[in-house]
mmCIF file with all atom_site columns, C-alpha atoms in Angstrom:
data_model
loop_
_atom_site.group_PDB
_atom_site.id
_atom_site.type_symbol
_atom_site.label_atom_id
_atom_site.label_alt_id
_atom_site.label_comp_id
_atom_site.label_asym_id
_atom_site.label_entity_id
_atom_site.label_seq_id
_atom_site.pdbx_PDB_ins_code
_atom_site.Cartn_x
_atom_site.Cartn_y
_atom_site.Cartn_z
_atom_site.occupancy
_atom_site.B_iso_or_equiv
_atom_site.pdbx_formal_charge
_atom_site.auth_seq_id
_atom_site.auth_comp_id
_atom_site.auth_asym_id
_atom_site.auth_atom_id
_atom_site.pdbx_PDB_model_num
ATOM 1   C CA . MET A 1 1   ? 6.152   -62.482  -27.736 1.00 39.00 ? 1   MET A CA 1
ATOM 2   C CA . THR A 1 2   ? 2.718   -64.033  -27.230 1.00 38.00 ? 2   THR A CA 1
ATOM 3   C CA . THR A 1 3   ? 2.253   -67.525  -25.914 1.00 41.00 ? 3   THR A CA 1
ATOM 4   C CA . GLY A 1 4   ? -1.247  -68.259  -27.213 1.00 43.00 ? 4   GLY A CA 1
ATOM 5   C CA . PHE A 1 5   ? -3.013  -68.320  -23.880 1.00 41.00 ? 5   PHE A CA 1
ATOM 6   C CA . ASP A 1 6   ? -4.611  -65.783  -21.607 1.00 44.00 ? 6   ASP A CA 1
ATOM 7   C CA . ARG A 1 7   ? -2.684  -65.389  -18.347 1.00 39.00 ? 7   ARG A CA 1
ATOM 8   C CA . ARG A 1 8   ? -5.878  -64.392  -16.513 1.00 42.00 ? 8   ARG A CA 1
ATOM 9   C CA . THR A 1 9   ? -7.197  -67.927  -16.937 1.00 41.00 ? 9   THR A CA 1
ATOM 10  C CA . GLU A 1 10  ? -3.865  -69.751  -16.623 1.00 51.00 ? 10  GLU A CA 1
ATOM 11  C CA . HIS A 1 11  ? -4.197  -69.760  -12.844 1.00 66.00 ? 11  HIS A CA 1
ATOM 12  C CA . GLY A 1 12  ? -7.898  -69.086  -12.787 1.00 81.00 ? 12  GLY A CA 1
ATOM 13  C CA . SER A 1 13  ? -10.191 -66.130  -12.776 1.00 89.00 ? 13  SER A CA 1
ATOM 14  C CA . ASP A 1 14  ? -12.853 -64.568  -10.591 1.00 91.00 ? 14  ASP A CA 1
ATOM 15  C CA . ASP A 1 15  ? -15.118 -64.625  -13.664 1.00 91.00 ? 15  ASP A CA 1
ATOM 16  C CA . PRO A 1 16  ? -17.307 -67.740  -13.880 1.00 93.00 ? 16  PRO A CA 1
ATOM 17  C CA . GLY A 1 17  ? -17.585 -66.954  -17.594 1.00 92.00 ? 17  GLY A CA 1
ATOM 18  C CA . ALA A 1 18  ? -14.215 -68.683  -17.949 1.00 94.00 ? 18  ALA A CA 1
ATOM 19  C CA . ILE A 1 19  ? -15.863 -72.064  -17.302 1.00 95.00 ? 19  ILE A CA 1
ATOM 20  C CA . ARG A 1 20  ? -16.388 -74.231  -20.393 1.00 96.00 ? 20  ARG A CA 1
ATOM 21  C CA . SER A 1 21  ? -17.024 -77.594  -18.738 1.00 97.00 ? 21  SER A CA 1
ATOM 22  C CA . ILE A 1 22  ? -17.799 -79.027  -15.330 1.00 98.00 ? 22  ILE A CA 1
ATOM 23  C CA . ALA A 1 23  ? -16.906 -82.553  -14.209 1.00 98.00 ? 23  ALA A CA 1
ATOM 24  C CA . VAL A 1 24  ? -19.126 -84.120  -11.539 1.00 98.00 ? 24  VAL A CA 1
ATOM 25  C CA . THR A 1 25  ? -19.632 -87.660  -10.289 1.00 97.00 ? 25  THR A CA 1
ATOM 26  C CA . VAL A 1 26  ? -22.975 -89.235  -11.057 1.00 97.00 ? 26  VAL A CA 1
ATOM 27  C CA . ASP A 1 27  ? -23.234 -90.412  -7.448  1.00 96.00 ? 27  ASP A CA 1
ATOM 28  C CA . ASP A 1 28  ? -22.793 -86.829  -6.183  1.00 97.00 ? 28  ASP A CA 1
ATOM 29  C CA . VAL A 1 29  ? -25.698 -85.669  -8.361  1.00 97.00 ? 29  VAL A CA 1
ATOM 30  C CA . VAL A 1 30  ? -27.943 -88.533  -7.216  1.00 97.00 ? 30  VAL A CA 1
ATOM 31  C CA . THR A 1 31  ? -27.003 -88.114  -3.546  1.00 95.00 ? 31  THR A CA 1
ATOM 32  C CA . ALA A 1 32  ? -27.536 -84.340  -3.575  1.00 96.00 ? 32  ALA A CA 1
ATOM 33  C CA . LEU A 1 33  ? -30.878 -84.655  -5.344  1.00 97.00 ? 33  LEU A CA 1
ATOM 34  C CA . GLU A 1 34  ? -32.114 -87.335  -2.965  1.00 96.00 ? 34  GLU A CA 1
ATOM 35  C CA . ALA A 1 35  ? -30.985 -85.394  0.116   1.00 94.00 ? 35  ALA A CA 1
ATOM 36  C CA . ARG A 1 36  ? -32.698 -82.202  -1.039  1.00 94.00 ? 36  ARG A CA 1
ATOM 37  C CA . GLN A 1 37  ? -35.928 -83.960  -1.936  1.00 94.00 ? 37  GLN A CA 1
ATOM 38  C CA . ARG A 1 38  ? -36.069 -85.798  1.370   1.00 92.00 ? 38  ARG A CA 1
ATOM 39  C CA . GLY A 1 39  ? -35.552 -82.460  3.102   1.00 88.00 ? 39  GLY A CA 1
ATOM 40  C CA . ASP A 1 40  ? -32.547 -83.845  4.946   1.00 73.00 ? 40  ASP A CA 1
ATOM 41  C CA . THR A 1 41  ? -30.077 -81.188  3.910   1.00 85.00 ? 41  THR A CA 1
ATOM 42  C CA . GLU A 1 42  ? -29.310 -78.242  1.659   1.00 92.00 ? 42  GLU A CA 1
ATOM 43  C CA . ALA A 1 43  ? -27.051 -80.275  -0.641  1.00 95.00 ? 43  ALA A CA 1
ATOM 44  C CA . VAL A 1 44  ? -25.609 -78.650  -3.766  1.00 97.00 ? 44  VAL A CA 1
ATOM 45  C CA . LEU A 1 45  ? -22.903 -79.279  -6.340  1.00 97.00 ? 45  LEU A CA 1
ATOM 46  C CA . ARG A 1 46  ? -20.282 -76.629  -5.673  1.00 96.00 ? 46  ARG A CA 1
ATOM 47  C CA . VAL A 1 47  ? -17.646 -75.144  -7.954  1.00 96.00 ? 47  VAL A CA 1
ATOM 48  C CA . THR A 1 48  ? -15.035 -73.069  -6.143  1.00 94.00 ? 48  THR A CA 1
ATOM 49  C CA . PRO A 1 49  ? -12.936 -70.233  -7.559  1.00 94.00 ? 49  PRO A CA 1
ATOM 50  C CA . PRO A 1 50  ? -10.576 -69.481  -9.091  1.00 94.00 ? 50  PRO A CA 1
ATOM 51  C CA . PHE A 1 51  ? -12.506 -70.393  -12.234 1.00 94.00 ? 51  PHE A CA 1
ATOM 52  C CA . ALA A 1 52  ? -10.903 -71.935  -15.301 1.00 95.00 ? 52  ALA A CA 1
ATOM 53  C CA . GLY A 1 53  ? -12.031 -73.645  -18.487 1.00 96.00 ? 53  GLY A CA 1
ATOM 54  C CA . ARG A 1 54  ? -12.439 -77.046  -16.843 1.00 97.00 ? 54  ARG A CA 1
ATOM 55  C CA . MET A 1 55  ? -13.824 -77.194  -13.321 1.00 97.00 ? 55  MET A CA 1
ATOM 56  C CA . ARG A 1 56  ? -14.936 -79.847  -10.862 1.00 97.00 ? 56  ARG A CA 1
ATOM 57  C CA . ALA A 1 57  ? -18.270 -79.734  -9.034  1.00 97.00 ? 57  ALA A CA 1
ATOM 58  C CA . ARG A 1 58  ? -18.351 -81.540  -5.707  1.00 96.00 ? 58  ARG A CA 1
ATOM 59  C CA . LEU A 1 59  ? -21.100 -82.492  -3.307  1.00 95.00 ? 59  LEU A CA 1
ATOM 60  C CA . HIS A 1 60  ? -21.423 -79.805  -0.662  1.00 95.00 ? 60  HIS A CA 1
ATOM 61  C CA . VAL A 1 61  ? -23.784 -79.093  2.215   1.00 93.00 ? 61  VAL A CA 1
ATOM 62  C CA . VAL A 1 62  ? -24.621 -75.418  2.524   1.00 89.00 ? 62  VAL A CA 1
ATOM 63  C CA . SER A 1 63  ? -24.297 -74.209  6.075   1.00 83.00 ? 63  SER A CA 1
ATOM 64  C CA . GLY A 1 64  ? -23.358 -70.799  7.442   1.00 62.00 ? 64  GLY A CA 1
ATOM 65  C CA . GLU A 1 65  ? -20.085 -70.567  5.547   1.00 63.00 ? 65  GLU A CA 1
ATOM 66  C CA . GLY A 1 66  ? -19.503 -66.935  6.368   1.00 55.00 ? 66  GLY A CA 1
ATOM 67  C CA . ALA A 1 67  ? -18.418 -64.162  4.070   1.00 53.00 ? 67  ALA A CA 1
ATOM 68  C CA . SER A 1 68  ? -15.944 -64.501  1.239   1.00 57.00 ? 68  SER A CA 1
ATOM 69  C CA . ASP A 1 69  ? -12.444 -63.006  1.366   1.00 62.00 ? 69  ASP A CA 1
ATOM 70  C CA . GLY A 1 70  ? -13.468 -60.487  -1.265  1.00 61.00 ? 70  GLY A CA 1
ATOM 71  C CA . GLY A 1 71  ? -12.791 -62.720  -4.252  1.00 77.00 ? 71  GLY A CA 1
ATOM 72  C CA . ALA A 1 72  ? -15.339 -64.586  -6.297  1.00 87.00 ? 72  ALA A CA 1
ATOM 73  C CA . GLU A 1 73  ? -18.018 -66.585  -4.519  1.00 91.00 ? 73  GLU A CA 1
ATOM 74  C CA . PRO A 1 74  ? -18.323 -70.348  -5.099  1.00 94.00 ? 74  PRO A CA 1
ATOM 75  C CA . ILE A 1 75  ? -21.084 -71.395  -7.477  1.00 95.00 ? 75  ILE A CA 1
ATOM 76  C CA . HIS A 1 76  ? -23.772 -73.584  -5.911  1.00 96.00 ? 76  HIS A CA 1
ATOM 77  C CA . PHE A 1 77  ? -25.731 -75.644  -8.417  1.00 97.00 ? 77  PHE A CA 1
ATOM 78  C CA . ARG A 1 78  ? -28.958 -77.208  -7.232  1.00 96.00 ? 78  ARG A CA 1
ATOM 79  C CA . PRO A 1 79  ? -28.774 -80.874  -8.253  1.00 97.00 ? 79  PRO A CA 1
ATOM 80  C CA . GLU A 1 80  ? -32.077 -80.586  -10.127 1.00 97.00 ? 80  GLU A CA 1
ATOM 81  C CA . ARG A 1 81  ? -30.205 -78.576  -12.752 1.00 97.00 ? 81  ARG A CA 1
ATOM 82  C CA . PHE A 1 82  ? -28.235 -81.691  -13.761 1.00 98.00 ? 82  PHE A CA 1
ATOM 83  C CA . VAL A 1 83  ? -31.346 -83.840  -14.296 1.00 98.00 ? 83  VAL A CA 1
ATOM 84  C CA . ASP A 1 84  ? -34.166 -83.817  -16.841 1.00 97.00 ? 84  ASP A CA 1
ATOM 85  C CA . PRO A 1 85  ? -37.107 -81.962  -15.242 1.00 95.00 ? 85  PRO A CA 1
ATOM 86  C CA . ASP A 1 86  ? -39.499 -84.833  -16.032 1.00 96.00 ? 86  ASP A CA 1
ATOM 87  C CA . VAL A 1 87  ? -37.842 -87.158  -13.498 1.00 95.00 ? 87  VAL A CA 1
ATOM 88  C CA . SER A 1 88  ? -40.167 -87.839  -10.585 1.00 94.00 ? 88  SER A CA 1
ATOM 89  C CA . SER A 1 89  ? -39.301 -87.147  -6.967  1.00 95.00 ? 89  SER A CA 1
ATOM 90  C CA . VAL A 1 90  ? -37.667 -89.771  -4.785  1.00 96.00 ? 90  VAL A CA 1
ATOM 91  C CA . PRO A 1 91  ? -40.355 -92.184  -3.523  1.00 96.00 ? 91  PRO A CA 1
ATOM 92  C CA . THR A 1 92  ? -41.320 -91.736  0.114   1.00 95.00 ? 92  THR A CA 1
ATOM 93  C CA . VAL A 1 93  ? -41.792 -94.504  2.661   1.00 95.00 ? 93  VAL A CA 1
ATOM 94  C CA . ASP A 1 94  ? -45.491 -93.643  2.866   1.00 95.00 ? 94  ASP A CA 1
ATOM 95  C CA . GLU A 1 95  ? -45.929 -93.872  -0.915  1.00 95.00 ? 95  GLU A CA 1
ATOM 96  C CA . THR A 1 96  ? -44.366 -97.319  -1.125  1.00 95.00 ? 96  THR A CA 1
ATOM 97  C CA . ALA A 1 97  ? -46.366 -98.521  1.917   1.00 95.00 ? 97  ALA A CA 1
ATOM 98  C CA . ASP A 1 98  ? -49.582 -97.297  0.291   1.00 95.00 ? 98  ASP A CA 1
ATOM 99  C CA . GLU A 1 99  ? -48.686 -99.087  -2.937  1.00 94.00 ? 99  GLU A CA 1
ATOM 100 C CA . LEU A 1 100 ? -48.180 -102.398 -1.104  1.00 93.00 ? 100 LEU A CA 1
ATOM 101 C CA . ARG A 1 101 ? -51.388 -101.937 0.893   1.00 94.00 ? 101 ARG A CA 1
ATOM 102 C CA . ALA A 1 102 ? -53.327 -101.266 -2.314  1.00 95.00 ? 102 ALA A CA 1
ATOM 103 C CA . ARG A 1 103 ? -52.057 -104.602 -3.625  1.00 93.00 ? 103 ARG A CA 1
ATOM 104 C CA . GLY A 1 104 ? -52.971 -106.319 -0.353  1.00 93.00 ? 104 GLY A CA 1
ATOM 105 C CA . GLU A 1 105 ? -49.315 -107.352 0.118   1.00 89.00 ? 105 GLU A CA 1
ATOM 106 C CA . TYR A 1 106 ? -48.209 -105.232 3.077   1.00 90.00 ? 106 TYR A CA 1
ATOM 107 C CA . SER A 1 107 ? -45.887 -106.493 5.793   1.00 93.00 ? 107 SER A CA 1
ATOM 108 C CA . VAL A 1 108 ? -43.060 -104.612 7.497   1.00 93.00 ? 108 VAL A CA 1
ATOM 109 C CA . ASP A 1 109 ? -40.401 -106.882 5.988   1.00 93.00 ? 109 ASP A CA 1
ATOM 110 C CA . ASP A 1 110 ? -41.931 -106.742 2.515   1.00 93.00 ? 110 ASP A CA 1
ATOM 111 C CA . HIS A 1 111 ? -42.192 -102.976 2.800   1.00 95.00 ? 111 HIS A CA 1
ATOM 112 C CA . ARG A 1 112 ? -38.500 -102.552 3.676   1.00 95.00 ? 112 ARG A CA 1
ATOM 113 C CA . ALA A 1 113 ? -37.405 -104.631 0.705   1.00 96.00 ? 113 ALA A CA 1
ATOM 114 C CA . PHE A 1 114 ? -39.931 -103.067 -1.676  1.00 96.00 ? 114 PHE A CA 1
ATOM 115 C CA . HIS A 1 115 ? -39.030 -99.520  -0.641  1.00 96.00 ? 115 HIS A CA 1
ATOM 116 C CA . ALA A 1 116 ? -35.305 -100.206 -1.111  1.00 97.00 ? 116 ALA A CA 1
ATOM 117 C CA . ASP A 1 117 ? -35.990 -101.619 -4.601  1.00 97.00 ? 117 ASP A CA 1
ATOM 118 C CA . VAL A 1 118 ? -38.188 -98.672  -5.607  1.00 97.00 ? 118 VAL A CA 1
ATOM 119 C CA . VAL A 1 119 ? -35.634 -96.125  -4.415  1.00 97.00 ? 119 VAL A CA 1
ATOM 120 C CA . GLU A 1 120 ? -32.822 -97.923  -6.248  1.00 97.00 ? 120 GLU A CA 1
ATOM 121 C CA . SER A 1 121 ? -34.958 -97.924  -9.398  1.00 97.00 ? 121 SER A CA 1
ATOM 122 C CA . TRP A 1 122 ? -35.506 -94.165  -8.952  1.00 97.00 ? 122 TRP A CA 1
ATOM 123 C CA . ARG A 1 123 ? -31.740 -93.643  -8.581  1.00 97.00 ? 123 ARG A CA 1
ATOM 124 C CA . GLU A 1 124 ? -31.170 -95.525  -11.836 1.00 97.00 ? 124 GLU A CA 1
ATOM 125 C CA . THR A 1 125 ? -33.802 -93.335  -13.531 1.00 97.00 ? 125 THR A CA 1
ATOM 126 C CA . VAL A 1 126 ? -31.916 -90.244  -12.349 1.00 97.00 ? 126 VAL A CA 1
ATOM 127 C CA . ARG A 1 127 ? -28.632 -91.673  -13.681 1.00 97.00 ? 127 ARG A CA 1
ATOM 128 C CA . GLU A 1 128 ? -30.253 -92.118  -17.089 1.00 96.00 ? 128 GLU A CA 1
ATOM 129 C CA . ALA A 1 129 ? -31.765 -88.604  -17.129 1.00 97.00 ? 129 ALA A CA 1
ATOM 130 C CA . LEU A 1 130 ? -28.630 -86.478  -16.744 1.00 97.00 ? 130 LEU A CA 1
ATOM 131 C CA . VAL A 1 131 ? -28.463 -83.358  -18.884 1.00 98.00 ? 131 VAL A CA 1
ATOM 132 C CA . GLU A 1 132 ? -25.568 -82.423  -21.144 1.00 97.00 ? 132 GLU A CA 1
ATOM 133 C CA . GLN A 1 133 ? -25.340 -78.750  -20.153 1.00 97.00 ? 133 GLN A CA 1
ATOM 134 C CA . VAL A 1 134 ? -26.061 -76.384  -17.273 1.00 97.00 ? 134 VAL A CA 1
ATOM 135 C CA . THR A 1 135 ? -26.164 -72.602  -17.299 1.00 95.00 ? 135 THR A CA 1
ATOM 136 C CA . VAL A 1 136 ? -23.707 -70.432  -15.409 1.00 93.00 ? 136 VAL A CA 1
ATOM 137 C CA . GLU A 1 137 ? -24.724 -66.905  -14.494 1.00 87.00 ? 137 GLU A CA 1
ATOM 138 C CA . THR A 1 138 ? -22.112 -64.166  -14.802 1.00 84.00 ? 138 THR A CA 1
ATOM 139 C CA . ALA A 1 139 ? -22.219 -60.403  -14.282 1.00 83.00 ? 139 ALA A CA 1
ATOM 140 C CA . ALA A 1 140 ? -22.431 -59.926  -18.049 1.00 85.00 ? 140 ALA A CA 1
ATOM 141 C CA . ALA A 1 141 ? -24.769 -62.770  -19.061 1.00 89.00 ? 141 ALA A CA 1
ATOM 142 C CA . SER A 1 142 ? -25.450 -66.439  -18.633 1.00 92.00 ? 142 SER A CA 1
ATOM 143 C CA . HIS A 1 143 ? -23.765 -69.107  -20.698 1.00 92.00 ? 143 HIS A CA 1
ATOM 144 C CA . ALA A 1 144 ? -24.101 -72.843  -21.229 1.00 95.00 ? 144 ALA A CA 1
ATOM 145 C CA . VAL A 1 145 ? -21.439 -75.105  -19.790 1.00 97.00 ? 145 VAL A CA 1
ATOM 146 C CA . THR A 1 146 ? -20.870 -78.714  -20.837 1.00 98.00 ? 146 THR A CA 1
ATOM 147 C CA . VAL A 1 147 ? -21.196 -81.307  -18.070 1.00 98.00 ? 147 VAL A CA 1
ATOM 148 C CA . LYS A 1 148 ? -18.812 -84.269  -17.967 1.00 97.00 ? 148 LYS A CA 1
ATOM 149 C CA . TYR A 1 149 ? -20.056 -87.104  -15.744 1.00 97.00 ? 149 TYR A CA 1
ATOM 150 C CA . LEU A 1 150 ? -17.541 -89.258  -13.894 1.00 96.00 ? 150 LEU A CA 1
ATOM 151 C CA . ASP A 1 151 ? -17.729 -92.861  -12.591 1.00 83.00 ? 151 ASP A CA 1
ATOM 152 C CA . GLY A 1 152 ? -18.315 -94.517  -15.930 1.00 52.00 ? 152 GLY A CA 1
ATOM 153 C CA . GLN A 1 153 ? -22.055 -93.832  -15.831 1.00 46.00 ? 153 GLN A CA 1
ATOM 154 C CA . ARG A 1 154 ? -21.905 -91.370  -18.715 1.00 45.00 ? 154 ARG A CA 1
ATOM 155 C CA . GLU A 1 155 ? -19.135 -90.509  -21.155 1.00 43.00 ? 155 GLU A CA 1
#
């Protein structure tokens, strides 16, 4: 008697080809992207095995994790893969200071407030530029996976 499902994916698989969709919070994407661009950390969105049709990607900092137990390796997605490539980089403190100086409006207090506003505007731009799919590489081929964004930012 068949049950209509594949037992290999009931409890997960070592094959990332089993993944059909990935859920990730918008804030995790924005945070990882900002951290990488600032050079603060090697932040990624990580999907851990066993792999199934629906998976969750979570913010993760890559650091000497050691070898795997012989099973499938986690998938590390660079946050840039979740965002339209035309989105600019996070504004630097120097860039916002230069902009205020060019206007003749520079003061330390004004710069702090202006920089915070510019960075928040950049974060909103990132939130509006999320892509619908990412590609997962497998031993056989690569395939597109649908991305589901959490936190009410995108449906």
